[in-house]
């Protein structure tokens, strides 16, 4: 009996010790203990000193936020999920206190008059954050509406009653149709992807695809109406006529008119969405031999050497990255097991801040890359990870929140293009990969038009979305304006949905037309130690000042030249 009691006591102690050592438990404890004090610069100092002091005071808050985001990606038990939720709510309250601190407002105003580019940049970021603040009750209502839309879109199931039996993949027996116990008419209950490939009738494919796009409408229509109203109120409080104008005002594409110019320039005809599956199944893949991921990584390391990037291997799962004599940080290599379906994913753990902390990033990948697409994804993921570590700013907000936000990924995308040129053959024009990329681009164009239109209240850039759909996909869809219910980006990014498309266009243009060498591009786009604004970077890249409208015309010219 004594031995049994001792065994039980030991087990309980081990469980308690494991809970105490749990990283989520430790994070939750640190998080709930964190309290942001009213920020006071004492004794009073110059704004340039104040902002450094503020950065030092807030770095703990930023690191807690990033750790929270890192653990939220994993499947966790209910206790851990609850702990992270409480942490998230607490940090939200602390950030809200920061936004309402009058000293922060006055500091952001003072920094606008600074002669230092990085201090002007931090002023823009603080202004963006302060303009985006909402009262807690309004924010909670908005998040509830967004969550309802997300939930509706995650429902993949589609039940569709078909009036024409020819659209059924499997013939329905007469006995089943005449069975009085079968109260439902023949319908659709297949996987949407498999149905579009297996169905030979184009009318049926179109019918099912269009129905699938609108599957979330009934459940999300009211929530989306509330989101639009809340965003419009936010824009009016900031002095703008509509949310589209408000959201774009701080971007490189700074007006709805410029965004329309860009989206029109990018519009090109391609396959209709319901024809894509069959077209891809019939197209050849770009021929490429399977290769171990570690081999591709070693080739990436070699290709980066001309830029001064040095890789120090610490163990099988961790490398340390250097740029010249500057330590960038650590990259954790998480290779999946052979029997696991591991996706390629980059997750920031801690952001680099010069003079404050080194970065940490996690890169997950399978052991073997057996397709052109997988090898391209790895190159893009590594470019992302390296770009996060290379940030050369001395302020957290500069390194994590680009100003304008529609230029912050240009360097990463340019680096990915450079590495693809070095390591992979180009995909043939009619290959599966090329056709999928063309379709994805036009889908982004069309959705960007939808998002711009939705958040304009008085005059709409695109009054006839059915026509815009046909311009991109060559076939009609009279209900194309209702595609606003088909993707979460309409809420998450809103009028800024175009940003990734735009930055990829800029990266391609820079890759083709830059007047400076690759090493200079690397230093300017990915490090930017002088913290030059993007307009000045473009002047150095192209050898002359280039307006946004001129950039769009250059992109359009290249777009047509590539056809």
XYZ file of C-alpha atoms in Angstrom:
563
model
C 0.000 0.000 0.000
C 2.834 2.390 0.894
C 4.518 1.731 -2.462
C 1.249 2.434 -4.272
C 0.763 5.719 -2.405
C 4.344 6.757 -3.206
C 3.823 5.877 -6.880
C 0.642 7.977 -7.045
C 2.374 10.902 -5.310
C 5.317 10.676 -7.703
C 2.986 10.623 -10.708
C 1.143 13.720 -9.475
C 4.413 15.532 -8.886
C 5.606 14.674 -12.417
C 2.329 15.926 -13.905
C 2.607 19.177 -11.954
C 6.211 19.591 -13.047
C 5.270 18.971 -16.682
C 2.507 21.559 -16.488
C 4.863 24.054 -14.878
C 7.413 23.471 -17.639
C 4.829 23.717 -20.418
C 5.770 26.599 -22.728
C 2.104 27.553 -23.098
C 1.633 27.630 -19.323
C 4.740 29.797 -18.956
C 3.606 32.090 -21.770
C 0.153 32.430 -20.228
C 1.637 33.302 -16.840
C 3.982 35.918 -18.320
C 1.184 37.293 -20.434
C -1.332 37.744 -17.618
C 1.317 39.363 -15.414
C 2.208 41.913 -18.062
C 0.773 45.365 -17.415
C 1.598 48.322 -19.585
C 2.185 51.394 -17.454
C 1.117 54.843 -18.673
C 4.063 55.928 -20.765
C 5.787 58.993 -19.403
C 9.099 60.308 -20.647
C 10.842 61.220 -17.414
C 12.876 63.346 -17.385
C 11.591 65.009 -20.576
C 13.834 64.411 -23.576
C 13.984 64.916 -27.316
C 11.561 62.868 -29.485
C 14.477 60.845 -30.891
C 15.315 59.722 -27.352
C 11.682 59.249 -26.410
C 11.004 56.815 -29.235
C 14.023 54.678 -28.292
C 12.809 54.558 -24.695
C 9.310 53.644 -25.857
C 10.688 50.836 -28.049
C 12.608 49.416 -25.094
C 9.538 49.558 -22.853
C 7.284 47.822 -25.379
C 9.548 45.058 -26.699
C 8.184 42.640 -24.073
C 4.645 43.303 -25.256
C 5.633 42.666 -28.867
C 7.455 39.434 -28.019
C 4.501 38.123 -26.033
C 2.206 38.884 -28.963
C 4.494 37.038 -31.385
C 4.834 34.015 -29.084
C 1.059 33.871 -28.786
C 0.686 33.866 -32.562
C 3.327 31.143 -32.877
C 1.533 28.692 -30.555
C -1.911 29.421 -32.027
C -0.933 27.590 -35.221
C -0.852 24.207 -33.443
C -3.682 21.824 -32.569
C -3.969 22.193 -28.784
C -6.115 20.766 -26.035
C -8.969 22.834 -24.636
C -6.986 23.989 -21.578
C -4.167 25.342 -23.734
C -6.626 27.003 -26.111
C -8.334 28.702 -23.188
C -4.995 29.885 -21.803
C -4.004 31.404 -25.141
C -7.420 33.045 -25.515
C -7.107 34.686 -22.093
C -3.620 35.839 -23.055
C -4.907 37.279 -26.321
C -7.690 39.194 -24.570
C -5.291 40.553 -21.971
C -2.766 41.714 -24.552
C -5.599 43.312 -26.516
C -6.526 45.332 -23.441
C -2.899 46.425 -22.991
C -2.588 47.514 -26.607
C -5.855 49.418 -26.283
C -4.379 51.294 -23.308
C -1.375 52.181 -25.436
C -3.547 53.549 -28.229
C -5.390 55.815 -25.796
C -2.246 57.180 -24.149
C -2.053 60.927 -24.994
C 1.752 60.854 -24.735
C 1.930 58.379 -27.637
C -0.223 60.662 -29.769
C 1.982 63.676 -29.078
C 5.141 61.643 -29.744
C 3.886 60.491 -33.150
C 3.160 64.120 -34.063
C 6.622 65.246 -32.968
C 8.380 62.497 -34.940
C 6.743 63.637 -38.186
C 9.065 66.667 -38.155
C 12.218 64.590 -37.687
C 15.001 64.700 -40.276
C 15.776 60.985 -39.789
C 14.015 58.654 -42.281
C 13.526 55.909 -39.666
C 11.891 58.313 -37.216
C 9.584 59.613 -39.947
C 8.743 55.990 -40.723
C 7.942 55.176 -37.098
C 5.710 58.255 -36.994
C 3.738 56.908 -39.954
C 3.355 53.535 -38.286
C 2.177 55.012 -35.000
C -0.283 57.196 -36.910
C -1.628 54.152 -38.779
C -2.150 52.263 -35.544
C -3.811 55.206 -33.837
C -6.142 55.806 -36.791
C -7.176 52.160 -36.753
C -8.157 52.067 -33.088
C -11.760 51.290 -32.139
C -13.705 51.244 -28.909
C -13.706 47.833 -27.226
C -17.451 47.239 -27.700
C -17.261 48.160 -31.397
C -14.181 46.000 -31.874
C -15.865 43.029 -30.189
C -18.933 43.355 -32.427
C -16.739 43.607 -35.516
C -14.706 40.528 -34.554
C -17.928 38.589 -33.939
C -19.156 39.414 -37.437
C -15.792 38.455 -38.933
C -15.845 35.147 -37.018
C -19.334 34.377 -38.347
C -18.148 34.936 -41.917
C -15.079 32.759 -41.364
C -17.210 29.956 -39.938
C -19.641 30.109 -42.867
C -16.823 29.934 -45.429
C -15.176 26.979 -43.706
C -18.231 24.871 -44.369
C -17.044 22.938 -47.418
C -20.162 20.839 -47.806
C -22.557 21.766 -50.592
C -26.043 20.317 -51.043
C -27.495 21.230 -54.400
C -30.796 20.064 -55.837
C -30.377 19.486 -59.569
C -33.352 19.791 -61.869
C -31.535 17.977 -64.651
C -30.382 14.399 -64.089
C -27.579 14.758 -66.606
C -25.588 16.768 -64.051
C -25.431 13.772 -61.725
C -22.175 11.888 -62.024
C -23.732 8.543 -61.172
C -26.944 7.455 -62.896
C -29.918 7.326 -60.546
C -32.005 4.189 -60.774
C -35.712 4.532 -61.522
C -36.535 2.608 -58.370
C -34.694 5.203 -56.299
C -36.443 8.124 -58.023
C -39.876 6.529 -57.449
C -39.167 5.531 -53.856
C -41.623 7.578 -51.705
C -39.223 7.381 -48.747
C -36.708 9.462 -50.746
C -38.090 12.953 -50.089
C -35.213 14.847 -51.685
C -34.662 15.294 -55.395
C -31.374 14.110 -56.872
C -28.668 16.498 -55.737
C -25.001 17.256 -55.512
C -23.000 15.930 -52.587
C -19.590 15.368 -54.173
C -16.200 16.956 -53.609
C -16.245 20.157 -55.645
C -12.759 19.538 -57.064
C -13.435 15.944 -58.129
C -16.829 16.868 -59.573
C -15.373 19.592 -61.801
C -12.776 17.158 -63.149
C -15.109 14.203 -63.642
C -18.131 16.063 -65.035
C -17.994 16.231 -68.845
C -20.910 18.654 -69.247
C -19.621 22.284 -69.119
C -23.048 23.638 -68.166
C -23.179 21.336 -65.147
C -19.649 22.292 -64.114
C -20.582 25.961 -64.304
C -23.782 25.442 -62.307
C -22.055 23.586 -59.481
C -19.058 25.923 -59.289
C -21.261 29.022 -59.106
C -23.457 27.450 -56.432
C -20.368 26.564 -54.405
C -19.160 30.172 -54.467
C -22.408 31.326 -52.891
C -22.672 28.568 -50.272
C -21.920 31.001 -47.409
C -24.192 33.848 -48.522
C -27.205 33.116 -46.325
C -25.068 32.658 -43.207
C -22.735 35.616 -43.751
C -24.815 38.293 -45.516
C -25.931 40.008 -42.318
C -22.451 39.817 -40.773
C -20.814 41.303 -43.875
C -23.329 44.153 -43.881
C -22.283 44.939 -40.295
C -18.578 44.833 -41.204
C -19.105 47.278 -44.070
C -21.065 49.669 -41.831
C -18.393 49.549 -39.101
C -15.600 50.217 -41.598
C -17.546 53.075 -43.175
C -18.044 54.678 -39.751
C -14.312 54.353 -39.068
C -13.529 56.076 -42.381
C -15.956 58.943 -41.756
C -14.497 59.563 -38.291
C -11.085 59.909 -39.984
C -12.501 62.412 -42.494
C -12.871 60.168 -45.567
C -15.901 59.663 -47.780
C -15.608 55.876 -47.783
C -13.501 53.078 -46.356
C -11.783 52.324 -49.672
C -10.317 55.846 -49.789
C -9.371 55.697 -46.101
C -7.690 52.301 -46.372
C -5.673 53.234 -49.478
C -4.604 56.725 -48.392
C -1.496 55.455 -46.580
C -0.460 53.036 -49.370
C 1.770 53.412 -52.423
C -1.370 52.915 -54.494
C -2.959 55.765 -52.601
C -6.360 56.222 -54.281
C -9.171 54.063 -55.687
C -8.437 55.606 -59.098
C -4.826 54.361 -59.061
C -5.932 50.940 -57.885
C -8.420 50.739 -60.743
C -5.661 51.710 -63.188
C -3.499 48.869 -61.877
C -6.254 46.231 -61.844
C -7.330 47.172 -65.377
C -3.705 46.868 -66.510
C -3.498 43.364 -65.007
C -6.753 42.076 -66.509
C -6.106 39.351 -69.103
C -8.382 36.540 -70.368
C -7.826 33.043 -69.011
C -9.784 29.863 -68.303
C -13.128 29.982 -66.540
C -12.857 28.619 -62.974
C -15.124 25.648 -63.717
C -12.880 24.677 -66.654
C -9.643 24.842 -64.664
C -9.739 21.344 -63.155
C -10.083 19.569 -66.492
C -7.471 21.819 -68.115
C -4.948 21.139 -65.365
C -5.602 17.402 -65.397
C -4.820 17.367 -69.126
C -1.744 19.628 -68.936
C 1.742 18.214 -68.386
C 3.664 18.980 -65.228
C 7.004 20.734 -65.578
C 9.453 17.807 -65.621
C 11.619 17.769 -62.516
C 13.200 14.958 -60.541
C 12.281 14.505 -56.851
C 15.024 15.795 -54.591
C 15.750 15.769 -50.870
C 14.790 19.089 -49.286
C 18.172 19.372 -47.582
C 19.821 19.282 -51.026
C 17.700 22.207 -52.243
C 18.502 24.094 -49.043
C 22.233 23.608 -49.599
C 21.853 24.997 -53.129
C 19.996 28.009 -51.709
C 22.821 28.647 -49.241
C 25.342 28.617 -52.103
C 23.232 30.946 -54.261
C 23.110 33.478 -51.406
C 26.863 33.623 -50.845
C 27.434 36.475 -53.362
C 25.185 38.630 -51.148
C 27.336 37.990 -48.065
C 24.945 35.479 -46.478
C 26.719 32.851 -44.409
C 25.087 29.784 -42.886
C 26.384 28.262 -39.642
C 24.969 24.822 -38.890
C 24.393 24.377 -35.148
C 22.735 20.940 -35.368
C 20.431 18.952 -37.637
C 17.434 21.157 -36.845
C 18.920 24.630 -36.435
C 21.091 26.985 -38.474
C 22.435 30.419 -37.638
C 22.411 33.045 -40.381
C 24.909 35.875 -40.801
C 25.166 38.792 -43.185
C 28.828 39.685 -43.237
C 29.714 40.199 -39.579
C 26.118 40.861 -38.512
C 24.300 38.038 -36.757
C 20.785 37.847 -38.201
C 19.314 35.107 -36.027
C 18.356 31.449 -35.948
C 16.299 29.380 -38.355
C 14.689 26.222 -36.946
C 14.366 23.481 -39.577
C 11.341 21.269 -38.906
C 11.427 18.338 -41.311
C 8.317 16.188 -41.306
C 8.369 12.422 -40.909
C 8.222 10.313 -44.103
C 4.665 9.155 -43.330
C 3.402 12.688 -42.612
C 1.876 15.126 -45.080
C 3.970 18.120 -43.994
C 3.173 21.466 -45.594
C 5.848 24.071 -46.292
C 5.352 26.852 -43.781
C 7.259 29.785 -42.290
C 6.422 30.982 -38.794
C 8.099 33.950 -37.102
C 8.944 33.331 -33.454
C 10.769 36.560 -32.661
C 11.471 39.486 -34.967
C 14.901 41.037 -35.436
C 15.381 44.504 -34.003
C 18.844 45.974 -34.496
C 20.391 46.760 -31.119
C 17.622 44.983 -29.219
C 17.312 41.315 -30.223
C 18.118 38.731 -32.873
C 15.387 37.040 -34.845
C 14.061 33.484 -34.672
C 12.040 31.847 -37.441
C 10.675 28.322 -37.926
C 10.654 26.635 -41.365
C 8.608 23.431 -41.780
C 8.918 21.180 -44.825
C 8.673 17.544 -46.021
C 11.826 15.476 -46.445
C 11.426 15.158 -50.230
C 10.192 17.700 -52.782
C 8.683 15.723 -55.639
C 7.290 18.479 -57.880
C 8.139 21.810 -59.463
C 5.490 23.480 -57.330
C 6.920 22.068 -54.092
C 10.445 23.216 -54.930
C 9.141 26.672 -55.836
C 7.234 26.826 -52.544
C 10.383 25.987 -50.587
C 12.325 28.767 -52.325
C 9.526 31.234 -51.589
C 9.354 30.098 -47.957
C 13.107 30.415 -47.421
C 13.053 33.871 -49.037
C 10.331 34.823 -46.591
C 12.307 33.525 -43.606
C 15.515 35.280 -44.649
C 13.686 38.540 -45.344
C 12.278 38.490 -41.803
C 15.773 38.075 -40.340
C 17.414 40.666 -42.591
C 15.294 43.643 -41.537
C 17.745 46.409 -40.706
C 15.600 48.753 -38.622
C 16.125 49.653 -34.990
C 12.381 49.767 -34.285
C 10.061 46.782 -34.038
C 7.214 48.529 -35.867
C 9.463 49.371 -38.820
C 10.564 45.755 -39.183
C 7.095 44.245 -38.865
C 4.704 46.838 -40.299
C 5.819 48.270 -43.615
C 4.787 51.819 -44.453
C 3.237 51.731 -46.945
C 2.089 48.163 -46.420
C 1.796 47.470 -50.138
C 5.593 47.609 -50.547
C 6.891 45.603 -47.572
C 7.130 42.252 -49.395
C 8.716 43.479 -52.634
C 12.232 42.543 -51.486
C 11.146 39.060 -50.420
C 9.411 38.433 -53.762
C 12.411 39.750 -55.711
C 14.730 37.414 -53.776
C 12.444 34.480 -54.515
C 12.564 35.299 -58.239
C 16.358 35.537 -58.104
C 16.678 32.133 -56.433
C 14.206 30.522 -58.826
C 16.252 31.820 -61.772
C 19.357 30.310 -60.196
C 17.956 26.927 -59.173
C 14.960 26.016 -61.348
C 14.196 25.918 -65.066
C 11.343 28.167 -66.216
C 7.955 26.472 -66.352
C 6.781 25.966 -69.985
C 3.932 28.289 -70.955
C 1.387 25.480 -71.365
C 2.518 23.503 -68.319
C 0.201 22.809 -65.412
C 2.178 25.154 -63.162
C 2.099 28.052 -65.630
C -1.621 27.703 -66.313
C -2.398 27.552 -62.607
C -0.285 30.675 -61.958
C -2.115 32.576 -64.725
C -5.495 31.590 -63.318
C -4.500 32.483 -59.746
C -3.371 35.921 -60.907
C -6.686 36.652 -62.619
C -8.636 35.388 -59.620
C -6.699 37.870 -57.463
C -7.441 40.641 -59.973
C -11.162 39.896 -59.959
C -11.371 39.620 -56.178
C -9.435 42.869 -55.774
C -12.041 44.576 -57.959
C -14.800 43.101 -55.790
C -13.132 44.340 -52.600
C -12.551 47.844 -53.964
C -16.141 48.081 -55.133
C -17.644 46.839 -51.881
C -16.028 49.515 -49.730
C -16.908 52.427 -52.025
C -20.210 53.997 -51.043
C -20.864 56.846 -53.489
C -19.245 55.986 -56.806
C -18.075 52.508 -57.710
C -14.987 51.783 -59.771
C -16.668 48.733 -61.275
C -20.453 49.135 -61.642
C -20.753 45.923 -63.700
C -18.909 43.061 -62.003
C -20.399 40.519 -64.408
C -18.496 42.250 -67.208
C -15.289 42.257 -65.155
C -15.665 38.537 -64.540
C -16.031 37.888 -68.262
C -12.985 40.038 -69.065
C -10.841 37.790 -66.860
C -12.487 34.408 -67.410
C -14.050 34.737 -70.909
C -17.440 33.356 -69.824
C -20.430 35.109 -68.226
C -21.578 34.973 -64.632
C -24.559 37.295 -64.087
C -24.311 36.960 -60.282
C -20.594 37.831 -60.189
C -21.186 40.718 -57.769
C -22.294 38.142 -55.166
C -18.808 36.602 -55.163
C -18.138 38.904 -52.192
C -19.443 35.993 -50.091
C -16.876 33.536 -51.456
C -13.558 34.531 -49.803
C -12.372 35.719 -46.407
C -10.060 38.360 -47.860
C -13.084 40.582 -48.480
C -13.077 41.111 -44.696
C -9.462 40.514 -43.648
C -7.804 42.692 -46.292
C -10.738 44.631 -47.685
C -9.647 47.227 -50.276
C -6.024 46.143 -49.706
C -6.657 42.674 -51.089
C -4.568 43.662 -54.123
C -1.341 44.014 -52.130
C 0.340 40.660 -52.771
C -0.529 40.802 -56.463
C 0.864 44.337 -56.717
C 4.083 43.525 -54.898
C 4.718 40.482 -57.087
C 4.236 42.719 -60.129
C 6.757 45.206 -58.718
C 9.259 42.441 -57.986
C 9.044 41.172 -61.572
C 9.426 44.703 -62.936
C 12.478 45.357 -60.762
C 13.981 42.011 -61.762
C 13.628 42.947 -65.438
C 14.335 46.691 -65.514
C 16.604 47.586 -62.570
C 19.605 49.735 -63.485
C 21.695 48.573 -60.510
C 23.300 45.167 -59.933
C 21.861 42.285 -57.912
C 24.002 42.919 -54.841
C 22.872 46.540 -54.677
C 19.254 45.419 -55.068
C 19.692 42.937 -52.231
C 21.089 45.614 -49.899
C 18.447 48.172 -50.857
C 15.306 46.019 -50.876
C 16.011 43.545 -48.088
C 18.171 45.450 -45.604
C 17.680 49.156 -46.344
C 19.910 50.184 -43.464
C 19.342 53.878 -44.227
C 15.561 53.262 -43.982
C 14.933 55.057 -47.273
C 11.268 55.484 -48.230
C 10.130 53.252 -51.047
C 9.882 56.147 -53.501
C 13.585 56.865 -52.994
C 14.405 53.178 -53.360
C 12.607 53.161 -56.705
C 14.552 56.214 -57.863
C 17.819 54.412 -57.143
C 16.588 51.201 -58.783
C 15.358 52.750 -62.042
C 17.771 55.680 -62.204
C 14.994 58.288 -62.195
C 11.918 59.235 -60.154
C 8.950 57.023 -61.009
C 5.374 57.896 -60.092
C 2.849 55.214 -59.186
C 0.980 55.777 -62.444
C 4.233 55.387 -64.418
C 5.001 52.162 -62.548
C 1.608 50.785 -63.521
C 2.203 51.680 -67.180
C 5.544 49.865 -67.083
C 3.879 46.820 -65.527
C 1.166 46.902 -68.176
C 3.751 47.064 -70.963
C 5.590 44.047 -69.535
C 2.286 42.235 -69.062
C 1.421 42.567 -72.741
C 4.987 41.815 -73.861
C 4.862 38.481 -72.005
C 1.767 37.291 -73.894
